[in-house]
Coordinates of C-alpha atoms and ligand atoms in Angstrom, one line a residue:
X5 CA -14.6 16.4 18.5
X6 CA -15.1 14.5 15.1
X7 CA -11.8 11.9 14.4
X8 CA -9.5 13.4 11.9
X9 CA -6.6 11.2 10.5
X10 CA -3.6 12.0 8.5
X11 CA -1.5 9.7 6.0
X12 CA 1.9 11.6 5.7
X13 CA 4.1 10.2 3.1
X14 CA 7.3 12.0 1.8
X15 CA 7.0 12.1 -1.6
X16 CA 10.8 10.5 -1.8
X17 CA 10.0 7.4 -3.6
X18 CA 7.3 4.9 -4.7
X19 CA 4.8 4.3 -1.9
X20 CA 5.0 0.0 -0.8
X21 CA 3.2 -2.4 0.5
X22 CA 4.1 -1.0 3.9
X23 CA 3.1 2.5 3.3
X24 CA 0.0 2.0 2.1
X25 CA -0.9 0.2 4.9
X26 CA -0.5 2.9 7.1
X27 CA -2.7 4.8 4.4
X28 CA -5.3 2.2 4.5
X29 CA -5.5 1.7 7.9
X30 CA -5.8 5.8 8.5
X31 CA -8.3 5.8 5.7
X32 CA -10.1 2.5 7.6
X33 CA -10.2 4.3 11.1
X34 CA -11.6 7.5 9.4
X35 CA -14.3 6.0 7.7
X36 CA -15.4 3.6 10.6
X37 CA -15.2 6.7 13.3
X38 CA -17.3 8.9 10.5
X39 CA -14.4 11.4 10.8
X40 CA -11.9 12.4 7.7
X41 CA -8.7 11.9 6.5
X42 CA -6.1 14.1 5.3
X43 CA -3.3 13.3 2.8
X44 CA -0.7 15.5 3.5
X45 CA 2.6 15.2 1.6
X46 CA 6.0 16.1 4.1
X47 CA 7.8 17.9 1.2
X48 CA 10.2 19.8 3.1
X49 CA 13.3 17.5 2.5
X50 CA 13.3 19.7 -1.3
X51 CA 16.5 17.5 -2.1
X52 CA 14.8 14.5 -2.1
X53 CA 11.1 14.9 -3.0
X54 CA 10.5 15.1 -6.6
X55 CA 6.9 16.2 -8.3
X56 CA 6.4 12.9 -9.6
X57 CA 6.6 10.8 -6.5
X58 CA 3.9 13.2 -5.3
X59 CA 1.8 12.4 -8.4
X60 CA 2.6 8.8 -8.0
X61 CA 1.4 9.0 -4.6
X62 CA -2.1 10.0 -5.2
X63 CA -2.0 7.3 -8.1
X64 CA -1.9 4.6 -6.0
X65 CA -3.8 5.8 -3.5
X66 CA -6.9 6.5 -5.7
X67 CA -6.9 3.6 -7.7
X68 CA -7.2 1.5 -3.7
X69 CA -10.3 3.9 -3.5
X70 CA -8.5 5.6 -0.5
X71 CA -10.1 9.5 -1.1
X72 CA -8.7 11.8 1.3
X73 CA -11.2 14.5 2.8
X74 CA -8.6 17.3 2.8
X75 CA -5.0 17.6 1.6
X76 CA -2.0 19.5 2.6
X77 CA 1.8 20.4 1.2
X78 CA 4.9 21.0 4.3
X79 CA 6.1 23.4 1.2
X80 CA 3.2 25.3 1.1
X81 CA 3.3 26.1 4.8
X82 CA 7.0 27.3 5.7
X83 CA 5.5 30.9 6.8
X84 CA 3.6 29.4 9.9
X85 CA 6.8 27.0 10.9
X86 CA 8.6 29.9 10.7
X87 CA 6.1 31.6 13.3
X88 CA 6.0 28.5 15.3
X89 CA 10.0 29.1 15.9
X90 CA 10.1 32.0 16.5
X91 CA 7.8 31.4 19.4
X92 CA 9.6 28.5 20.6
X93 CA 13.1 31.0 20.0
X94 CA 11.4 33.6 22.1
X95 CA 10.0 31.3 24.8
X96 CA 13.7 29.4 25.6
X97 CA 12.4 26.0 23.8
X98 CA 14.9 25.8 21.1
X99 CA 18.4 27.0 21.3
X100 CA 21.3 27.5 18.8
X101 CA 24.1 24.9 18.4
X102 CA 27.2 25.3 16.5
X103 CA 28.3 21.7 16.4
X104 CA 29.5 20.5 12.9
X105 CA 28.2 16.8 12.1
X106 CA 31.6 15.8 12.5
X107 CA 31.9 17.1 15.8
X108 CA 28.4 15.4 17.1
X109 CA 29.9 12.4 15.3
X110 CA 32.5 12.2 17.8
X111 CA 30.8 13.0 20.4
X112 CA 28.6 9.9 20.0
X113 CA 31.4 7.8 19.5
X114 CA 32.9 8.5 22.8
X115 CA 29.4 8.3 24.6
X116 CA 28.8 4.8 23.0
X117 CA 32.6 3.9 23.4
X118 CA 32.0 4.2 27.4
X119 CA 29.1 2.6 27.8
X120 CA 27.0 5.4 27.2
X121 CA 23.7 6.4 25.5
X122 CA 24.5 8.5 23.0
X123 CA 22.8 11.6 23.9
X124 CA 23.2 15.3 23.1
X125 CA 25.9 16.8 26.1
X126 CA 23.6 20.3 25.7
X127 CA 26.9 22.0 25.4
X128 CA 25.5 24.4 23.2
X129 CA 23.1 25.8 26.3
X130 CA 26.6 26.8 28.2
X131 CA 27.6 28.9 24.8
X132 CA 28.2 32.8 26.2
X133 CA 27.1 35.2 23.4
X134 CA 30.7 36.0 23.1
X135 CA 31.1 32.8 22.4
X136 CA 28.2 32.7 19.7
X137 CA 29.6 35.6 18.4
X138 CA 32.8 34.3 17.9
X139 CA 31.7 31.2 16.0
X140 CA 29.4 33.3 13.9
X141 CA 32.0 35.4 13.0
X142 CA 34.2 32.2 11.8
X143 CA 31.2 32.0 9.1
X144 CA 29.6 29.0 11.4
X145 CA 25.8 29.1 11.4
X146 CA 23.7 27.1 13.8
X147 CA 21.1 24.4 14.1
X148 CA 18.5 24.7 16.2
X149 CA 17.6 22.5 18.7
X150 CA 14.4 21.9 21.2
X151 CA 14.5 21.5 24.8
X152 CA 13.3 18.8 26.2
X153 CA 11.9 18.8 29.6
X154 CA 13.4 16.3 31.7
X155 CA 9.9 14.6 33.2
X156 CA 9.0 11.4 31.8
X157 CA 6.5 11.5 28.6
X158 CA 3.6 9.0 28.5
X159 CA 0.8 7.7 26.8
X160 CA -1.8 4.9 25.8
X161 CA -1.2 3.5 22.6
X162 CA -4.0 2.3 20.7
X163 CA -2.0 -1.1 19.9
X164 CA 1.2 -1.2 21.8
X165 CA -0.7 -0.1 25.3
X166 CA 1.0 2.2 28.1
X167 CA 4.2 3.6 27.0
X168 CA 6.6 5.4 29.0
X169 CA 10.0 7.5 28.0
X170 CA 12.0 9.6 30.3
X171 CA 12.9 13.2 28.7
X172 CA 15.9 13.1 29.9
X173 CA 17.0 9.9 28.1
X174 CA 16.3 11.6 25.1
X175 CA 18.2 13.7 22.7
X176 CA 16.9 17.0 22.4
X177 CA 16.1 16.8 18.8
X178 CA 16.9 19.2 16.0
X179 CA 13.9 21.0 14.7
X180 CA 15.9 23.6 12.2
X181 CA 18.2 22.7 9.9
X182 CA 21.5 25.4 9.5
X183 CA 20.0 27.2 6.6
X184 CA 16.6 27.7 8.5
X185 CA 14.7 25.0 7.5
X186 CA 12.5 23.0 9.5
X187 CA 12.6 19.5 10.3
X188 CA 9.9 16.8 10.3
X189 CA 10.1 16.2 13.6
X190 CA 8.7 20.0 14.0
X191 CA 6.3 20.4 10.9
X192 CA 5.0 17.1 11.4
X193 CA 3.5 18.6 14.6
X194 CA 2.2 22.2 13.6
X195 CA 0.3 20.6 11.2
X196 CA -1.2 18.1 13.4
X197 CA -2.4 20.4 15.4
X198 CA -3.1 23.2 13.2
X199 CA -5.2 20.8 11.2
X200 CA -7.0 19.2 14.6
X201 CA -5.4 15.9 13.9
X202 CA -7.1 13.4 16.7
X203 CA -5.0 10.0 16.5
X204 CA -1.9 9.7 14.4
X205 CA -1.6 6.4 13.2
X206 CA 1.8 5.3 11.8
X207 CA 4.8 2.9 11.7
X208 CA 6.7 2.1 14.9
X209 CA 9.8 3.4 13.9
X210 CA 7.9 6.7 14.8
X211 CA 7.7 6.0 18.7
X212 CA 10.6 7.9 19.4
X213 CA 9.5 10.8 17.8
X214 CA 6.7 10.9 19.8
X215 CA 8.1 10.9 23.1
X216 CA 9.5 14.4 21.6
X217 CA 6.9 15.2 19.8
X218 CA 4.4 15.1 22.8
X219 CA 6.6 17.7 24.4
X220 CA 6.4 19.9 21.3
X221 CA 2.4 19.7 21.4
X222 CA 2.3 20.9 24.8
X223 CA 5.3 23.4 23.8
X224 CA 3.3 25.1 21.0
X225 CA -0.2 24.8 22.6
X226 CA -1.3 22.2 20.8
X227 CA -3.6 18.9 21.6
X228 CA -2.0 15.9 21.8
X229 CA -2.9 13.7 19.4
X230 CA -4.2 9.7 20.6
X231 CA -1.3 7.7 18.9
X232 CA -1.2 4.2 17.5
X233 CA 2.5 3.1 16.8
X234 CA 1.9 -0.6 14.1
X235 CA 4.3 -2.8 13.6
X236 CA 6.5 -2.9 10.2
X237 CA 5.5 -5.5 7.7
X238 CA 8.4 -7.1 6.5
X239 CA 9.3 -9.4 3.7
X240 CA 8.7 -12.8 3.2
X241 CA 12.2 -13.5 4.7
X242 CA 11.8 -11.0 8.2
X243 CA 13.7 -8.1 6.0
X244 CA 12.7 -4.6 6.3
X245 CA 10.5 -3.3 3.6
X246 CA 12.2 0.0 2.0
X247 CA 10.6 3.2 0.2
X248 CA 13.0 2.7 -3.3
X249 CA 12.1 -1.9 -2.9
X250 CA 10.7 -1.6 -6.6
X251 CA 9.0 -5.1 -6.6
X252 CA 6.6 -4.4 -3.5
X253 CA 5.6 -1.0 -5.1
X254 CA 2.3 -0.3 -5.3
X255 CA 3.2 0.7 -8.8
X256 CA 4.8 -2.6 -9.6
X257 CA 2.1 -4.7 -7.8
X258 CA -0.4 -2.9 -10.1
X259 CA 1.0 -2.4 -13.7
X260 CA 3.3 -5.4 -13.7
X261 CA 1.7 -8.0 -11.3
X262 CA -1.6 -7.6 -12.4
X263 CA -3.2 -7.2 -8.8
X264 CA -6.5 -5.7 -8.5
X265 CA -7.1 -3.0 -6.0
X266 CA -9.5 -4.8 -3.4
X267 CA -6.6 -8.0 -3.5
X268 CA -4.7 -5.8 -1.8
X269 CA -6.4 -3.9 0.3
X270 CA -8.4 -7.0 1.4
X271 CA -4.7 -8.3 2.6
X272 CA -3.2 -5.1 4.1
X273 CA -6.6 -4.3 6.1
X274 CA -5.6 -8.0 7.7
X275 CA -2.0 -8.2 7.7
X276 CA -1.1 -8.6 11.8
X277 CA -4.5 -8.0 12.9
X278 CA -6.6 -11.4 14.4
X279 CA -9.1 -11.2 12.0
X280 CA -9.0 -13.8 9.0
X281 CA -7.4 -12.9 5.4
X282 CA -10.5 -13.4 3.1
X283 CA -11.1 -11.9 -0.5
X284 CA -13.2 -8.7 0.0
X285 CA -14.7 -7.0 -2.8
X286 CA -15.6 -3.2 -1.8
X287 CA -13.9 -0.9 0.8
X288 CA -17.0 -0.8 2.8
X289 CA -16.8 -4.1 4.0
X290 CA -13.2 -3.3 5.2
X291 CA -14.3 -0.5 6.9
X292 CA -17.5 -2.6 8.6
X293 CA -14.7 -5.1 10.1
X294 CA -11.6 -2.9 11.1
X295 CA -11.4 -2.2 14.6
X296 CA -7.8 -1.0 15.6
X297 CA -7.9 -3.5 18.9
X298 CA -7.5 -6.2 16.2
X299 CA -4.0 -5.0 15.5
X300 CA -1.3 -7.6 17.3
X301 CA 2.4 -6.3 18.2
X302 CA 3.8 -8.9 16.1
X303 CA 5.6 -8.0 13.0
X304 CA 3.3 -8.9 10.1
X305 CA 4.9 -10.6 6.8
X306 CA 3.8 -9.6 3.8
X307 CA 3.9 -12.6 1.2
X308 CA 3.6 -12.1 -2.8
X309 CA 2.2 -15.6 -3.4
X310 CA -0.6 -14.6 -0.6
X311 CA -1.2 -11.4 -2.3
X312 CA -1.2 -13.8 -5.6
X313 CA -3.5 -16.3 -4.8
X314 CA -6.2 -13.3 -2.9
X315 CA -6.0 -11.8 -6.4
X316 CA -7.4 -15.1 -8.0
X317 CA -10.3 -15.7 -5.6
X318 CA -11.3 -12.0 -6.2
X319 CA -11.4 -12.2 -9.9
X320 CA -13.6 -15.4 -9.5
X321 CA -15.7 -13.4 -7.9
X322 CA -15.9 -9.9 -9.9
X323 CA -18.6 -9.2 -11.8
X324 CA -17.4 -8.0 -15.3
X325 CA -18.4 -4.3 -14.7
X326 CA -15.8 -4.1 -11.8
X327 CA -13.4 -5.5 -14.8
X328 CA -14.5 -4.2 -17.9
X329 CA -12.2 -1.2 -18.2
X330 CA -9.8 -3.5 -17.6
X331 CA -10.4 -5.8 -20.3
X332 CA -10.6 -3.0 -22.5
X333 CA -7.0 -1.7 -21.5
X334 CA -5.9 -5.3 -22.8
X335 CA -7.5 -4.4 -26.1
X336 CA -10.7 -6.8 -25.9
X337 CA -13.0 -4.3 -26.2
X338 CA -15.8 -6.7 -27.4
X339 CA -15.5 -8.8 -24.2
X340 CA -19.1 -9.2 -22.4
X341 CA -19.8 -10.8 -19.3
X342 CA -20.3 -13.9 -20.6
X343 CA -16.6 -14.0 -21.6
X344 CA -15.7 -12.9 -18.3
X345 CA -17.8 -15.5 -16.5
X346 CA -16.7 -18.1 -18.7
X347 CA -13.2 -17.7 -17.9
X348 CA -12.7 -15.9 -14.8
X349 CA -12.3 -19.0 -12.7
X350 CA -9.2 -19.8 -14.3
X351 CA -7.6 -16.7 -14.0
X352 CA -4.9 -15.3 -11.1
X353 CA -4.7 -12.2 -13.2
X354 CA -6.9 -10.5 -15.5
X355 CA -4.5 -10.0 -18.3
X356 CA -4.6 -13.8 -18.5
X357 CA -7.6 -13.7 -19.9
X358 CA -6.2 -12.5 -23.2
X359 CA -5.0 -16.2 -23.1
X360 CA -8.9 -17.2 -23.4
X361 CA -9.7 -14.7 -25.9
X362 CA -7.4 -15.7 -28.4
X363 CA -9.2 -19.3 -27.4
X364 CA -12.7 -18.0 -27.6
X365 CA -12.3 -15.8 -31.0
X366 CA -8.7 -16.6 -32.5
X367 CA -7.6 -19.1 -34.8
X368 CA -6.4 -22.4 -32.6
X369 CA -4.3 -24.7 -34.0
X370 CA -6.6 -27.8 -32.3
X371 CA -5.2 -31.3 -30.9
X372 CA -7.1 -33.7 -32.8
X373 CA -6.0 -36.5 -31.9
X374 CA -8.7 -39.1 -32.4
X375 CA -9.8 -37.6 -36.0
X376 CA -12.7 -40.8 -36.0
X377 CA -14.3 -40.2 -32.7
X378 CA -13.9 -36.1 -33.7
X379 CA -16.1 -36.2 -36.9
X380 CA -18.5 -38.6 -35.3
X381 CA -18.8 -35.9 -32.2
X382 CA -18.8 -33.3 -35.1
X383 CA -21.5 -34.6 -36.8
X384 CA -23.8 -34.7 -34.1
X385 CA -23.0 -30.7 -33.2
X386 CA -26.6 -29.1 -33.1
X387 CA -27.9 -26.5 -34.8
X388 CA -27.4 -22.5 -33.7
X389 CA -28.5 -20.7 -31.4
X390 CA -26.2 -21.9 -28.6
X391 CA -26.2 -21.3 -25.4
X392 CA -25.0 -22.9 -21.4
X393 CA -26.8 -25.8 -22.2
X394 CA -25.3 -27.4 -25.6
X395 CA -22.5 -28.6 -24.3
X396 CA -24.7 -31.2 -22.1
X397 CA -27.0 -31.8 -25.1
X398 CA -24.3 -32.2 -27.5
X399 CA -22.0 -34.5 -25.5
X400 CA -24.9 -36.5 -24.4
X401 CA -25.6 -37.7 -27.8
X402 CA -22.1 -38.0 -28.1
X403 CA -22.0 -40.2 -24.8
X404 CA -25.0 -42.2 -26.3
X405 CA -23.2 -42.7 -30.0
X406 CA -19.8 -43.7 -29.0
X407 CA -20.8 -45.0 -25.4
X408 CA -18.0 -43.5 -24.3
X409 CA -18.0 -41.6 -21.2
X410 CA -15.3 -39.6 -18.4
X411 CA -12.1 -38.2 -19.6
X412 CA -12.4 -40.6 -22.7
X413 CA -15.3 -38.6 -23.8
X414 CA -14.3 -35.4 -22.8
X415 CA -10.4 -35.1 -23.2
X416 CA -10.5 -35.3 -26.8
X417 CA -13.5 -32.7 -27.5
X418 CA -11.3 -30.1 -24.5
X419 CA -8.2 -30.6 -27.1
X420 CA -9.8 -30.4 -30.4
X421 CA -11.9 -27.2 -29.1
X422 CA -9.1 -25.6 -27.7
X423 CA -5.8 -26.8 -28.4
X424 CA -5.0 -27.8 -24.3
X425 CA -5.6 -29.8 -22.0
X426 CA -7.1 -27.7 -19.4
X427 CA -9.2 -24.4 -19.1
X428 CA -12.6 -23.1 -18.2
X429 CA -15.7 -25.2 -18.6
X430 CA -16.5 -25.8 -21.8
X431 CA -20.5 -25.5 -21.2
X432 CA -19.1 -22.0 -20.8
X433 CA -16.6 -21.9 -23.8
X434 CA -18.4 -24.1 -26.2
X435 CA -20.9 -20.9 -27.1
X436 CA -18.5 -18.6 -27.4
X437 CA -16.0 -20.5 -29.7
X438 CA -19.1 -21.0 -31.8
X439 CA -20.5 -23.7 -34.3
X440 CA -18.4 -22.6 -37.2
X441 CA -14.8 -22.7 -35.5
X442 CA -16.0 -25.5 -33.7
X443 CA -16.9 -27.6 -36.2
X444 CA -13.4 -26.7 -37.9
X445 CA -11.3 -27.5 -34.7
X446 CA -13.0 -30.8 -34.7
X447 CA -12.2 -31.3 -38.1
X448 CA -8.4 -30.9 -37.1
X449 CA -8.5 -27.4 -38.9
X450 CA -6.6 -24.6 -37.5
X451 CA -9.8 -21.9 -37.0
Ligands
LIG17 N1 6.7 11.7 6.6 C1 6.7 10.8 7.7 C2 7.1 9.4 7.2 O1 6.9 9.1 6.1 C3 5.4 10.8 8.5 C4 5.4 10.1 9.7 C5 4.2 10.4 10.5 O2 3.2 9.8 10.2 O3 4.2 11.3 11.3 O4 7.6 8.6 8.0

């Protein structure tokens, strides 16, 4: 059977670092395994999910080049959950409860209060239908719940190994709400096995669920899924990363921290895993290294500065078509490669390269500082064309004029060229800035 993944966001906020993790490493296994990957979008919490979460979603996931195979909406599917329950009604697997939250509230409190795990008593299974009927009648309406069996669940997880549960030191979960609707824990497994999911890959705040969900396979006929339960990144500090963390937003990362796509993917494809972090430039070689045995149990930190300084060896190593649109989104639409080449090893971010254009082809208000040594180097400027190799022309005769040499010689010229004391080579800048400007700069002449 080919390998079919799933990346299941709720569409309840702005995906993170952490989500898209799971998306990329979903996305990773597919692609490596030749199988597919589905985006599906667990809508059914219709408080909470909001159209443009959704939307934002398949923004950030397209512009990390993660193209899902197939898509699916919970909303769209409430018809066959329905089905699925009524099956599970008729076959004894879920059962009506009555219990108001403050009532299950209190019931956990005493459990805990002795000692006690706190799970559910099942007094809802020793309800007569008199009794049913008499809560029903007070206007109650129940919640449905699944019956677990009380044999002891197990699988092989593909990172945390053999893991074992006992059913009966489990709650039997809630699979319908009171006003009919399904819960995740349900829908999450009619669609993975309506849709043939093979391995579900996801965070391990999720293994609880499947010791349950395991039994709800089996219960509606279903294959069980292979499962891989990762570890949550955290924040630099150990703290938990949450969906509404606005900084670590994909979003955020992307329109206001200037990362490109394959920074971040060449991180999050690493992050915990015993391979080394190293600036990769296309998906592909992601998917050529993954393995999911590479994957440790410890909790991975994810670290902006990390992320930062990937971004910059990237961008020295982009070629400008991978950046152009970019550029053009900053408003230098005349940029060329050999802007980009020129000044792409001093950047962390490509907006900063705006910086270098205004240096390049914007009035500069020049140091001159040493206006004799200036207009002796200015004299000897040769003629146009330029190209890589004036600067070493010109400052050799320079050199061989003034005999002076090092940061004597070159200091002055940087400061006079470009009004700082530091930037891209200037055998790279000198042809862009041009003879004209540079003659004028050198002249102590804001041009
Ligand atoms: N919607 C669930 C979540 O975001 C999906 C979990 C799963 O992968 O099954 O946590």
């Amino acid at each position: 059977m080919s390998v079919a993944v799933r990346f299941a966001p709720s569409p309840t906020g702005l995906l993170h670092v952490g989500n898209v993790r799971l998306a990329l490493v979903n996305w990773l296994f597919a692609r490596k395994a030749g199988g597919n990957f589905l985006l599906r979008l667990d809508d059914t919490d219709e408080e909470r999910s909001k159209p443009e979460y959704a939307e934002g979603i398949e923004r950030d996931l397209t512009w990390l080049g993660l193209t899902w195979d197939r898509f699916a909406r919970e909303s769209d599917r409430y018809g066959r959950y329905d089905e699925v329950a009524a099956a599970l009604k008729a076959a004894g697997r879920l059962y009506p409860c009555y219990e108001t939250p403050e009532e299950l509230n209190l019931k956990r409190a005493s459990l805990v209060s002795q000692g006690r795990p706190p799970i559910y008593d099942r007094a809802a299974l020793r309800l007569t239908d008199a009794d049913r009927a008499r809560l029903e009648s007070e206007g109650r309406k129940p919640h449905w719940r699944f019956k677990l069996e009380h044999t002891p669940v197990e699988w092989t997880d593909l990172v945390r190994g053999p893991v074992h549960f006992e059913g009966s030191a489990l709650s039997d979960p809630v699979l319908i709400r009171e006003d009919g609707r399904p819960l995740y824990t349900l829908t999450s497994v009619v669609d993975d096995a309506d849709l043939a999911i093979t391995h579900v890959i996801r965070g391990e705040d999720h293994v609880a669920n499947t010791a349950v969900q395991i039994q709800i396979f089996e219960a509606v006929g279903g294959v069980v899924p292979v499962f891989a339960h990762l570890p949550l990144l955290t924040d630099a500090t150990g703290q938990g990363l949450s969906k509404r963390l606005g900084s670590l937003s994909v979003a955020s990362l992307r329109e206001e921290e200037g990362i490109e796509p394959m920074a971040l993917a060449s991180l999050l494809a690493k992050l915990g895993t015993s391979d080394a972090i190293e600036p990769r430039l296309t998906l592909d070689e992601l998917v050529a290294e993954f393995d999911i045995a590479k994957v440790s149990r410890a909790t991975p930190k994810f670290d902006p500065e990390e992320l930062l300084r990937l971004n910059a060896r990237i961008l020295h190593l982009l070629p400008f078509e991978r950046v152009a649109g970019e550029l053009a989104a900053l408003g230098l639409d005349d940029a060329d490669a050999a802007f980009w080449e020129a000044v792409r090893p001093n950047l962390s971010r490509v907006a900063e390269a705006r910086d270098w254009w205004a240096v390049t082809h914007a009035p500069v208000a020049p140091a001159a500082d040493d206006p004799a040594f200036l207009a002796e180097a200015a004299a000897l400027l040769p003629e146009e064309p330029w190209d890589l190799s004036t600067w070493g022309t010109w400052t050799g005769a320079v050199k061989a004029k003034t005999g002076r040499k090092g940061k004597d010689l070159f200091l002055p010229l940087r400061r006079a060229l470009t009004g700082r004391d530091h930037g891209p080579e200037l055998k790279n800048l000198l042809p862009l800035i041009g003879r004209t400007r540079a003659q004028k700069r050198l002249a102590g002449e804001t041009a």
